[in-house]
Coordinates of C-alpha atoms and ligand atoms in Angstrom, one line a residue:
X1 CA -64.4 52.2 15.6
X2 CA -64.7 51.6 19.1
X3 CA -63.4 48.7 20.9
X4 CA -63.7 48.2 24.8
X5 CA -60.9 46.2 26.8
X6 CA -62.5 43.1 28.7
X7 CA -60.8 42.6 32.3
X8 CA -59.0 39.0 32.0
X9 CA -57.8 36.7 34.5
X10 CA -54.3 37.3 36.2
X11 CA -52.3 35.1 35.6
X12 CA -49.0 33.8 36.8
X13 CA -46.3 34.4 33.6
X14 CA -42.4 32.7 34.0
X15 CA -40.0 34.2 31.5
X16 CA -37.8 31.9 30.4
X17 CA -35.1 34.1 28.8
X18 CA -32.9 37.0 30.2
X19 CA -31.7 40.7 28.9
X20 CA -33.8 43.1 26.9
X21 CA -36.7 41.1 25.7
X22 CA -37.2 39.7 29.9
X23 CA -37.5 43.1 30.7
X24 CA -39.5 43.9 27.7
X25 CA -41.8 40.7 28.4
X26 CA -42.5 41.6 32.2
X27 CA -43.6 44.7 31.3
X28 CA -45.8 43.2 28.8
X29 CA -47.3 41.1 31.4
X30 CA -47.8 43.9 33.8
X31 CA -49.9 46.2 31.7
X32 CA -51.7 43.0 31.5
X33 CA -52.4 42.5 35.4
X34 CA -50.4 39.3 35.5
X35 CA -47.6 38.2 37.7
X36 CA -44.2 38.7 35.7
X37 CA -42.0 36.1 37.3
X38 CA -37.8 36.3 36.5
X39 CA -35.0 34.1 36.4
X40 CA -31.1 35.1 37.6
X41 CA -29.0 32.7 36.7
X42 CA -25.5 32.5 39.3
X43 CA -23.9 35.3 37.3
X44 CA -27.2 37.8 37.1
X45 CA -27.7 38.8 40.8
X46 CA -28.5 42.2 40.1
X47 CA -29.7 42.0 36.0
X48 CA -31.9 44.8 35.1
X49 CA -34.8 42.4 33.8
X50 CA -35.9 41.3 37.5
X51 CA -36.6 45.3 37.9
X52 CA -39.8 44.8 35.8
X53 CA -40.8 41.9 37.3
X54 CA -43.2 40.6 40.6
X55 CA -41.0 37.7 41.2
X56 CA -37.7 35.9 41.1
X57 CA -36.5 32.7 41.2
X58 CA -32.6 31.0 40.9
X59 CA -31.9 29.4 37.9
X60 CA -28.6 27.6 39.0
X61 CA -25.9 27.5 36.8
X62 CA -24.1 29.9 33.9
X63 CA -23.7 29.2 30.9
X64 CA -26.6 28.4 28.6
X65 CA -27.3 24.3 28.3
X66 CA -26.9 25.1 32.7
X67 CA -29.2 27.4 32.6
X68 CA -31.9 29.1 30.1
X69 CA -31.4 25.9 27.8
X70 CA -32.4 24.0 30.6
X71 CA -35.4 22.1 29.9
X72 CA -35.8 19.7 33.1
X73 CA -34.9 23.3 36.2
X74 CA -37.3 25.3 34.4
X75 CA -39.7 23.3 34.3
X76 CA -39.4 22.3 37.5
X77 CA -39.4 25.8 38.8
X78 CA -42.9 26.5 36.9
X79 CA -44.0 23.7 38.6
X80 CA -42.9 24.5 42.0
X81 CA -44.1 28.6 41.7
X82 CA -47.0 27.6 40.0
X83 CA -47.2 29.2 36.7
X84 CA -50.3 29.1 34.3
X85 CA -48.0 30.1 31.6
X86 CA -44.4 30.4 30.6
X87 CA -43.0 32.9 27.7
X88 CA -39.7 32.0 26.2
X89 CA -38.5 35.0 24.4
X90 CA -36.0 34.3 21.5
X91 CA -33.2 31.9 21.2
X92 CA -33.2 29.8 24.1
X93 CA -35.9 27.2 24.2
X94 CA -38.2 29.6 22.6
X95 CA -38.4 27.2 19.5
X96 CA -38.3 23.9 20.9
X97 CA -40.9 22.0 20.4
X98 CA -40.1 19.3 23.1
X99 CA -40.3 22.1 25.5
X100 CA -43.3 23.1 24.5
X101 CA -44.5 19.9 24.6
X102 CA -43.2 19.2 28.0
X103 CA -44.9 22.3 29.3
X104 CA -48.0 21.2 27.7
X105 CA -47.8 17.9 29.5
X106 CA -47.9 19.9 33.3
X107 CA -51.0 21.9 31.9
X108 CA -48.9 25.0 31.4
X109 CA -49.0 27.5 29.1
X110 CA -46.2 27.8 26.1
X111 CA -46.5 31.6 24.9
X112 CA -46.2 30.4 21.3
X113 CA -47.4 28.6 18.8
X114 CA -48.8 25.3 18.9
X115 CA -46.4 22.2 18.7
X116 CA -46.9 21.0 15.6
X117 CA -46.1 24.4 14.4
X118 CA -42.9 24.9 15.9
X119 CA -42.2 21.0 14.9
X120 CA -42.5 22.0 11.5
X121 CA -41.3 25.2 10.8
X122 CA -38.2 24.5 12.9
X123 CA -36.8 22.0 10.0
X124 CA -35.7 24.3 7.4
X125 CA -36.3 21.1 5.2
X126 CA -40.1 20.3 6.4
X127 CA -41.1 23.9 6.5
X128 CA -39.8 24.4 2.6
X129 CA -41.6 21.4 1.3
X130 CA -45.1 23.2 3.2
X131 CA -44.2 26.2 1.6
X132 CA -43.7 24.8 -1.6
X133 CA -47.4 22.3 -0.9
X134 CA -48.7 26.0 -0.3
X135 CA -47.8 27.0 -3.6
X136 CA -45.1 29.5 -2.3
X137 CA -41.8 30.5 -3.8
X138 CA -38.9 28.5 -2.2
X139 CA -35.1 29.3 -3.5
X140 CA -33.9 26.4 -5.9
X141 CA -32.2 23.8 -4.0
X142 CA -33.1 19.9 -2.1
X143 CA -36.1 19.7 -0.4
X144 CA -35.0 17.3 1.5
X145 CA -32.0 17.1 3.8
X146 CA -28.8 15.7 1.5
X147 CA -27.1 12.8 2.5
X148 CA -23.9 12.8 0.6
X149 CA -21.2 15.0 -1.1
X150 CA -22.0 13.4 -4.4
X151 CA -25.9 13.7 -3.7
X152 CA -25.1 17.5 -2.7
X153 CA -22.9 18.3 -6.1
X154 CA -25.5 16.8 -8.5
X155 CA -28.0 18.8 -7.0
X156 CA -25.6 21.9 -7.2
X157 CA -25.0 21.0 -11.0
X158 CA -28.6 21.2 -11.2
X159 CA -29.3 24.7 -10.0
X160 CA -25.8 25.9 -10.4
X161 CA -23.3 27.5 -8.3
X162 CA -22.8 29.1 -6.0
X163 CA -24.7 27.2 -3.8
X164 CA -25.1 27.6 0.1
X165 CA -25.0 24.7 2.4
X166 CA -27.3 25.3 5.2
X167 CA -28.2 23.1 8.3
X168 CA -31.7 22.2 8.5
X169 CA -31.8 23.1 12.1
X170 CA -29.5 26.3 12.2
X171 CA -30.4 30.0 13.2
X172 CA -28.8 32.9 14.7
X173 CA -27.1 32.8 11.3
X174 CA -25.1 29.8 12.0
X175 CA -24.9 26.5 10.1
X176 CA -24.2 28.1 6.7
X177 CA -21.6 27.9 4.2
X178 CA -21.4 29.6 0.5
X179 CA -19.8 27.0 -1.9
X180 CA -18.4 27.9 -5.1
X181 CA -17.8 25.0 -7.0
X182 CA -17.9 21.5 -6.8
X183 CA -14.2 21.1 -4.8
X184 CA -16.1 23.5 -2.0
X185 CA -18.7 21.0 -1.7
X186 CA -16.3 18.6 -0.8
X187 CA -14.1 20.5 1.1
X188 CA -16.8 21.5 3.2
X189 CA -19.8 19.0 3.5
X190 CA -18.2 17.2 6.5
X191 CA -17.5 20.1 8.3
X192 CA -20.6 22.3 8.3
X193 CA -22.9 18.4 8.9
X194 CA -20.2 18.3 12.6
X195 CA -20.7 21.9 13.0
X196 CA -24.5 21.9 13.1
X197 CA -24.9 18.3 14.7
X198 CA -22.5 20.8 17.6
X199 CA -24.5 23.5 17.8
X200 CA -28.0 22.4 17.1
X201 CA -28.0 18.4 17.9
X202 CA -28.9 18.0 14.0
X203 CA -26.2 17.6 11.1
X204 CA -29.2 17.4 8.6
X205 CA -28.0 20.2 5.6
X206 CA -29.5 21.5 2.9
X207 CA -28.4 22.7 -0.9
X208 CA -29.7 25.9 -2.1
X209 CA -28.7 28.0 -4.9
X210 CA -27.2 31.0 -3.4
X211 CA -29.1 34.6 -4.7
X212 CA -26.8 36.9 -5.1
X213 CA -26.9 40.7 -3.2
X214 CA -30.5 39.5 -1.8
X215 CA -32.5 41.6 0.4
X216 CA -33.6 39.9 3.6
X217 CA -37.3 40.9 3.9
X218 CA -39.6 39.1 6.3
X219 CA -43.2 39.6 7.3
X220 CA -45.1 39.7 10.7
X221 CA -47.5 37.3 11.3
X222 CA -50.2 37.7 14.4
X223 CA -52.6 34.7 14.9
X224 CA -55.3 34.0 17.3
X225 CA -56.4 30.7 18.5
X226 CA -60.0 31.1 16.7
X227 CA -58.6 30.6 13.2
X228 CA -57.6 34.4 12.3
X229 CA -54.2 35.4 10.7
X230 CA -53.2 38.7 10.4
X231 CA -49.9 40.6 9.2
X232 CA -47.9 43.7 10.2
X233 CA -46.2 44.4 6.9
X234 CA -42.7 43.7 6.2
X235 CA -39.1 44.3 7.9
X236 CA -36.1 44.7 6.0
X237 CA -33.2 43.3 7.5
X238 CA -30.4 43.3 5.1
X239 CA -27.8 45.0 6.9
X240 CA -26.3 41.9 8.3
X241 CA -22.5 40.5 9.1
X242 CA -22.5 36.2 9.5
X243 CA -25.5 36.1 8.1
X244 CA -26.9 38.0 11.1
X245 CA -28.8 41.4 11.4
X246 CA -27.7 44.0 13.1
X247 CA -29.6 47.5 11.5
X248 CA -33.2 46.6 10.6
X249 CA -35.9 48.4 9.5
X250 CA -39.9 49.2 8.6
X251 CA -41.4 49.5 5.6
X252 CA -38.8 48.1 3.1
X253 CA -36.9 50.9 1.2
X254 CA -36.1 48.1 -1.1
X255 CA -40.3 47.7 -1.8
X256 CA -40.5 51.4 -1.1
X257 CA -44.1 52.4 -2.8
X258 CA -44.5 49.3 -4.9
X259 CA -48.2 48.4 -2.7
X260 CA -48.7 45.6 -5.3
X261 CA -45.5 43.6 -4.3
X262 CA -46.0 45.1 -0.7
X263 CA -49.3 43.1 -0.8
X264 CA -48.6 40.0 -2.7
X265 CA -45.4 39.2 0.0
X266 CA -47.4 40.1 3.4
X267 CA -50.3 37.5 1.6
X268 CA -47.8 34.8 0.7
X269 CA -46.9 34.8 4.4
X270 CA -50.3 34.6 5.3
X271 CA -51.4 32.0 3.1
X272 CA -48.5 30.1 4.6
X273 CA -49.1 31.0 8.1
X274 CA -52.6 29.1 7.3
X275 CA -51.1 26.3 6.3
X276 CA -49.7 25.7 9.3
X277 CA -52.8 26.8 11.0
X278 CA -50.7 29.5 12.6
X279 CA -51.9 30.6 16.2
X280 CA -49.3 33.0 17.4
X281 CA -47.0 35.9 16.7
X282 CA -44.2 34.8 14.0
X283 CA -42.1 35.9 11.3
X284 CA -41.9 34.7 7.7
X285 CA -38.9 35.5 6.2
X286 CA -38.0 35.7 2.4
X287 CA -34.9 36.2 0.1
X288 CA -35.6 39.1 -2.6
X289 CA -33.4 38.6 -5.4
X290 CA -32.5 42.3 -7.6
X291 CA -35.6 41.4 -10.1
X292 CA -38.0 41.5 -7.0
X293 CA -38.6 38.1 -7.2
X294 CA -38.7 36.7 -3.7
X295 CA -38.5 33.3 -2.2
X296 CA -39.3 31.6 1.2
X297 CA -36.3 31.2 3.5
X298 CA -37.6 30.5 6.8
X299 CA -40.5 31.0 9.6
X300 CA -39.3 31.8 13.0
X301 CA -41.9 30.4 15.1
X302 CA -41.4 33.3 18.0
X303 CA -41.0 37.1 18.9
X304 CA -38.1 38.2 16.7
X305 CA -35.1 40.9 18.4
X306 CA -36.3 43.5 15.8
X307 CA -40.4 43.0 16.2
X308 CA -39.8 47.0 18.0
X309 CA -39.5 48.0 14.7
X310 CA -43.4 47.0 13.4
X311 CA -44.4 48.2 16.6
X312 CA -43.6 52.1 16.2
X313 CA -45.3 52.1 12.3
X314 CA -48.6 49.8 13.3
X315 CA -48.9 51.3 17.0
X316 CA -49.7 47.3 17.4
X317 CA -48.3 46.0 21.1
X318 CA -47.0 42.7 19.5
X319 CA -45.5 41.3 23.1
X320 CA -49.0 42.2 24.6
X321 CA -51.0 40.5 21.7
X322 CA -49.0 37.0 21.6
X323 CA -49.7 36.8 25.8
X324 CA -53.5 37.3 24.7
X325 CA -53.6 35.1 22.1
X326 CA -51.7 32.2 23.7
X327 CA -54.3 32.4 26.8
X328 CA -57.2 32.0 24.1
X329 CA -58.2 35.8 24.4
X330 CA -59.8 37.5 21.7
X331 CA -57.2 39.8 19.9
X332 CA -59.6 42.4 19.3
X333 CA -58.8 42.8 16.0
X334 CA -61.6 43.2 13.8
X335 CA -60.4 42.5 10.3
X336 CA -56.7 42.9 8.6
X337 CA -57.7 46.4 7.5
X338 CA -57.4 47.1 10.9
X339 CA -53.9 46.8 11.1
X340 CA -52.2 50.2 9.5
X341 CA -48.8 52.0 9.4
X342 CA -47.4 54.7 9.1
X343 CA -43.8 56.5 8.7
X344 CA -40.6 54.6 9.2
X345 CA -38.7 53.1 11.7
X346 CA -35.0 51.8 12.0
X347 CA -33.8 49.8 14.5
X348 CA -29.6 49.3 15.4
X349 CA -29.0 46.1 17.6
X350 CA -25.9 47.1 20.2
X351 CA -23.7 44.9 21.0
X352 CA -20.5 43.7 23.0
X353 CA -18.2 43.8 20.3
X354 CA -15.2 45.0 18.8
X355 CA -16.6 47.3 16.2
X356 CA -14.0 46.4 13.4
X357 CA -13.7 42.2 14.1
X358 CA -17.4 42.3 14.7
X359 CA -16.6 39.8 17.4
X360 CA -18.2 39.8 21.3
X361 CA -16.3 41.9 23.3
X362 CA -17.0 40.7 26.8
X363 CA -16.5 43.6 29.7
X364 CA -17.5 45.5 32.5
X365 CA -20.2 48.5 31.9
X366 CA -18.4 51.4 34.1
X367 CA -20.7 54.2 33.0
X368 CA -23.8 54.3 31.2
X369 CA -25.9 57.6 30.5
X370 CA -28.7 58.1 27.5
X371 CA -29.1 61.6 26.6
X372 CA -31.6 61.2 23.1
X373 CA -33.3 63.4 20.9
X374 CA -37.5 63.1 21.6
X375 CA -39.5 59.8 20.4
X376 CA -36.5 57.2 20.8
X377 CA -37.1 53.9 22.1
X378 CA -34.2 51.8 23.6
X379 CA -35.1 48.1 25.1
X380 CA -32.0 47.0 27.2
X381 CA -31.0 45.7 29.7
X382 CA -27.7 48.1 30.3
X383 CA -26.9 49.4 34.1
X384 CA -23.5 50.5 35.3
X385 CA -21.3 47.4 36.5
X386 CA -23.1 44.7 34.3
X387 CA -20.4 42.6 33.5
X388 CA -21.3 41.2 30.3
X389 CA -19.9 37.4 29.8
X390 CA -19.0 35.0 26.9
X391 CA -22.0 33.2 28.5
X392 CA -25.0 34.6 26.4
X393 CA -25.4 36.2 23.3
X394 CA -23.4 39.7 23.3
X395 CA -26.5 42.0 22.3
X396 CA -27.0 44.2 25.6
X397 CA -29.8 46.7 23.8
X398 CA -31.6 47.8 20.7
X399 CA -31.8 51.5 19.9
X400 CA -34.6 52.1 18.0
X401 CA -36.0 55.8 15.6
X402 CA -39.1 56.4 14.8
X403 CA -39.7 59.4 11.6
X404 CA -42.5 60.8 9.7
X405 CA -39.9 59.6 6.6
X406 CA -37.2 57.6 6.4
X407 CA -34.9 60.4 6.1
X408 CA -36.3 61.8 9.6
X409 CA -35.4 58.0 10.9
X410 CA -32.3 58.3 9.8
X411 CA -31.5 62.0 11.5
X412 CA -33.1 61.0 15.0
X413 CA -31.5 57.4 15.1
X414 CA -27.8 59.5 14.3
X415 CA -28.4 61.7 16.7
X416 CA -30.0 58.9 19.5
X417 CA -26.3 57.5 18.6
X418 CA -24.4 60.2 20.0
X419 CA -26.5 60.5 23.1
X420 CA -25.7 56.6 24.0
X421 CA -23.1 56.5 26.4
X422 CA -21.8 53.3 27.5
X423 CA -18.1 53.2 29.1
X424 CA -16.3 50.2 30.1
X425 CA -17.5 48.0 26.9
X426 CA -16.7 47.7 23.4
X427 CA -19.3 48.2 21.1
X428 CA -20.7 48.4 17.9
X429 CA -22.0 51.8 18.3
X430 CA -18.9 53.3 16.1
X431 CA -20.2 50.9 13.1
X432 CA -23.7 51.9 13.8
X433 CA -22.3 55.6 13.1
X434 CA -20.6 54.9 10.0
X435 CA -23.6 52.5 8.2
X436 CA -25.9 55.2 8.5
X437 CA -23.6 58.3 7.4
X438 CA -23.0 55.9 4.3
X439 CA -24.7 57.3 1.0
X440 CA -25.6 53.6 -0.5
X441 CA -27.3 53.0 3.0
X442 CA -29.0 56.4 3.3
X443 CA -30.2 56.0 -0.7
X444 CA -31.9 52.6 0.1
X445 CA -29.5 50.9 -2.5
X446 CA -27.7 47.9 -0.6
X447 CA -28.3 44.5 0.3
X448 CA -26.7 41.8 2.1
X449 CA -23.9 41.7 0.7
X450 CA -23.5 45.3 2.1
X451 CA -21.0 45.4 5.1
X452 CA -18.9 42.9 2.6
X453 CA -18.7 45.5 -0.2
X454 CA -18.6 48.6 1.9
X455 CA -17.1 47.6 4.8
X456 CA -17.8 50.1 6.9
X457 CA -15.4 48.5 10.0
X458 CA -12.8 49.7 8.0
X459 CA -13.5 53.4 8.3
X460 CA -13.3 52.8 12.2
X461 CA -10.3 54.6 13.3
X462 CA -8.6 52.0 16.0
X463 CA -8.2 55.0 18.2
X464 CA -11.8 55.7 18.9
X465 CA -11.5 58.8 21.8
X466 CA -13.6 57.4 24.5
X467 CA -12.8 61.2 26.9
X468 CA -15.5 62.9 25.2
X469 CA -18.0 60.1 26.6
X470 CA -15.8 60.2 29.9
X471 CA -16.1 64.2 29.8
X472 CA -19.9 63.7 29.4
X473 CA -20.0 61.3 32.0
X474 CA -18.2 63.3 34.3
X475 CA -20.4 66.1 33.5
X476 CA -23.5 64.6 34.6
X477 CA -21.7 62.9 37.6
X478 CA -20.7 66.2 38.7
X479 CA -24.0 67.8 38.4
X480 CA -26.0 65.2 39.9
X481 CA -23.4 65.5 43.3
X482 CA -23.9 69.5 43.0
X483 CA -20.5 70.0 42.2
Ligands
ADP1 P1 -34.1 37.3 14.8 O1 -34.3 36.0 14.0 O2 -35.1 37.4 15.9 O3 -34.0 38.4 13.9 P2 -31.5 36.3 15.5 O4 -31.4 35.4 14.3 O5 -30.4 37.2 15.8 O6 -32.8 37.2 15.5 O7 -31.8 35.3 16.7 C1 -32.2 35.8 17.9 C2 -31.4 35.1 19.0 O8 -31.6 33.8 19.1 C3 -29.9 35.3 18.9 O9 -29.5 35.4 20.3 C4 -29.4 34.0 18.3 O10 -28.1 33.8 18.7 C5 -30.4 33.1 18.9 N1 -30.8 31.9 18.0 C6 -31.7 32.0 17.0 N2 -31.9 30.8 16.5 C7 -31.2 29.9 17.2 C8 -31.0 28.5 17.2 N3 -31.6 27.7 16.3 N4 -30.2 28.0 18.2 C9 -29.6 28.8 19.1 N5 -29.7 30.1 19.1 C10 -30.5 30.7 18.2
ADP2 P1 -31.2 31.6 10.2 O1 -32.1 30.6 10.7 O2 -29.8 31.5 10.6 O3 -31.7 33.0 10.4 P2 -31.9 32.0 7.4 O4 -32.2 30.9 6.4 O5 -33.0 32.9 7.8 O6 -31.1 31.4 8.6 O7 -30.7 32.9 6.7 C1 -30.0 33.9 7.3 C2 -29.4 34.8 6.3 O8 -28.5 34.1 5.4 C3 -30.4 35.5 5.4 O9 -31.0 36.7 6.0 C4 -29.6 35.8 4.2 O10 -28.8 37.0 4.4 C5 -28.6 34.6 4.1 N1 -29.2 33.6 3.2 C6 -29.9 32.5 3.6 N2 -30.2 31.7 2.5 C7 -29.7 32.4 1.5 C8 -29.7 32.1 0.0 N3 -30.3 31.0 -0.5 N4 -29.1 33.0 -0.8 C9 -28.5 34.1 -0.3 N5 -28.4 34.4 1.0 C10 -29.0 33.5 1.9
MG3 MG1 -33.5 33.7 9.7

């Protein structure tokens, strides 16, 4: 099959986000011919992501409701540069519909979906009562927000415990809380309802039975604006710590070469992406339980961090195709069986932490050197002195192995491992090392339950000898002044 590009209409793109998936947008929208436009917030003078773009502008301010949360200055810089369209990234405003809205009301572009879409899908309460409309599986539980302890135990009694109280507006893995019995109910109803009304201006919560050692395994969804829906297959994404991911990978181990269940969860996401008449990329995400059954947990109504993954086994530029399709361009996608894959890719999300607490690490980058085996891919936004800050999120870059097999995944994403060098910082990249050596991981057999049952922090040794990275570093350094 042959299919010829058509030249498009440049166009003037504002990226309203920062880090890896800026500079992974910008480039997006240069391939395309349009003007990538950056933001630098007071702290960001020299961030990588304005590299890749054709323009800057100051977004004032540093921390997050200051700057990249702010509605009213980035609108009012798209204004004043003239943009035709603005991508948001993930996080951020990226699934706010009154930003969307807001942009919509100036005649610009939002690079997602449509508002309603976003309005929807955003309330983990309104998108499960579509879902179940749609005939899909959602995990027992309210389908409605709760209002009261007493509402929220009678609804536990009725699916059993545990249960998990989740906010109706959380993400990021926040807003949740496992409850054992009806005392935990009460203990901590009031808590989690401040916590999210906090953190996401909503205290609305749910009550859903809690599966036990799930599998997290979500499906990409590509839509146009004509009507067509396509997916990429599935991600699995159980490896996580607070309920948030942090090695992810593509195809499933957990499906593995069971096509008939590979089929009937990419189509339930489909048939729910239709529902919502679905005009952008997105994620549905499920809950498998150890029977296989599986259950809707969420849609994320945006690029997801590990969307690099279904990239490598479809070929499929997902960054490129959600700019097209939110300008009204045809995808160029003939038909679903268009959309193939092939071997297996894993991707490990670095981050500022302490490797054993799991918690941010802020710091200084005072070296930082890549030496990897052939085929890796690594979208970050890394340089030597970034200074990273309790300001954003701590993830500074996503290493990410493509194999013919899994097994060849695994080999070249070890060995990518020990060719990352960054000095200066804490990072995850000991825990990284120690998930993948470990046989349970390396056999497909875990779940989410699997840093809590392994705990693979714990075989961290505190001492972690940071000369041989120095020795490195000081080897290249040396080289490179001809020493
Ligand atoms: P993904 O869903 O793409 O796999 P995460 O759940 O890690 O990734 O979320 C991506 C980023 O967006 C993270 O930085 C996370 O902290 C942030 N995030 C996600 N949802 C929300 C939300 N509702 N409010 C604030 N931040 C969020
Ligand atoms: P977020 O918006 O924070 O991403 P999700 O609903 O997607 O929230 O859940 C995040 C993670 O929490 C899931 O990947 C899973 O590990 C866990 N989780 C959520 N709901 C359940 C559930 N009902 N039972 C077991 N684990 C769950
Ligand atoms: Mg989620």
């Amino acid at each position: 099959m042959s299919i010829r590009l058509k030249e498009n209409k440049a166009r003037r793109i504002l990226i309203a986000n920062r880090g890896e998936i800026a500079a992974r947008i910008a480039k997006a929208c240069r391939e395309l011919g349009h003007t990538a436009i950056g933001l630098w917030t007071d702290n960001e003078v020299h961030a990588r992501h304005l590299e890749f773009c054709d323009e800057w502008a100051h977004l004032e301010g540093t921390g997050n409701t200051e700057t990249y949360l702010n509605q009213d200055k980035i609108i009012k810089i798209a204004k004043e540069l003239k943009v035709d369209a603005v991508h948001p990234g993930y996080g951020f405003l990226s699934e706010n519909g009154g930003f969307a809205e807001a942009l919509s009301n100036n005649d610009i572009i939002f690079i997602g979906p449509h508002i309603e879409a976003i309005k929807i899908m955003g309330d983990k309460a309104t998108s499960k009562t579509l879902a179940k409309e749609s005939g899909v599986p959602v995990v027992p539980g309210s389908a409605d927000a709760v209002k009261s302890v007493a509402e929220a135990i009678k609804i536990a009694e009725e699916i059993g415990y545990p249960v998990l109280l989740k906010a109706v507006a959380g993400g990021g893995g926040r807003g949740m809380r496992a409850c054992a019995d009806e005392n935990e109910i009460k203990e901590q109803f009031e808590a989690v309802g401040r916590e999210s009304m906090a953190a996401f201006g909503n205290g609305d919560l749910l009550v859903e039975k809690l599966v036990l050692n799930p599998r997290h395994i979500e499906v990409q969804i590509l839509a146009d604006k004509h009507g067509n829906v396509f997916h990429f297959f599935e991600r699995e994404c159980s490896v996580q710590r607070r309920h948030q991911k942090i090695v992810e990978e593509a195809p499933s181990p957990f499906i593995g070469d069971d096509e008939e269940l590979r089929q009937k969860i990419c189509q339930t996401a489909v048939k729910l992406s239709k529902a919502v008449k679905y005009d952008s990329a997105g994620t549905v995400e499920f809950i498998m339980a150890e029977d296989k059954s599986f259950y809707f947990l969420e849609m994320n109504t945006r690029i997801q961090v590990e969307h690099p993954i279904t990239e490598e086994i479809t070929g499929m530029d997902l960054i490129v195709c959600m700019i097209q399709s939110a300008l009204g361009e045809d995808l160029q996608i003939p038909s679903q069986d268009f959309i193939t894959r092939s071997g297996h890719a894993i991707e490990c999300r670095i981050c500022a932490e302490d490797p054993i607490t799991m918690l941010p690490a802020p710091g200084v980058v005072t070296g930082f050197e890549t030496n990897f085996p052939q085929g890796i891919r690594f979208d970050n936004c890394l340089f030597k002195d970034l200074e990273v800050t309790p300001d954003f999120d701590p993830m500074v870059g996503k290493l990410i192995a493509k194999g013919v097999v899994r097994d060849v995944a695994i080999r070249k994403m070890e060995s990518a491992l020990e060719g990352l060098y960054i000095e200066g910082l804490k990072t995850n990249i000991p825990l990284h090392k120690i998930i993948l050596a470990n046989q349970n991981f390396r056999d497909g057999n875990y779940s989410t339950s699997f840093i809590g049952v392994e705990k693979p922090q714990e075989q961290i040794t505190n001492n972690i000898d940071y000369t041989s990275f120095y020795m490195k570093l000081a080897g290249i350094e040396a080289r490179r002044m001809g020493l």
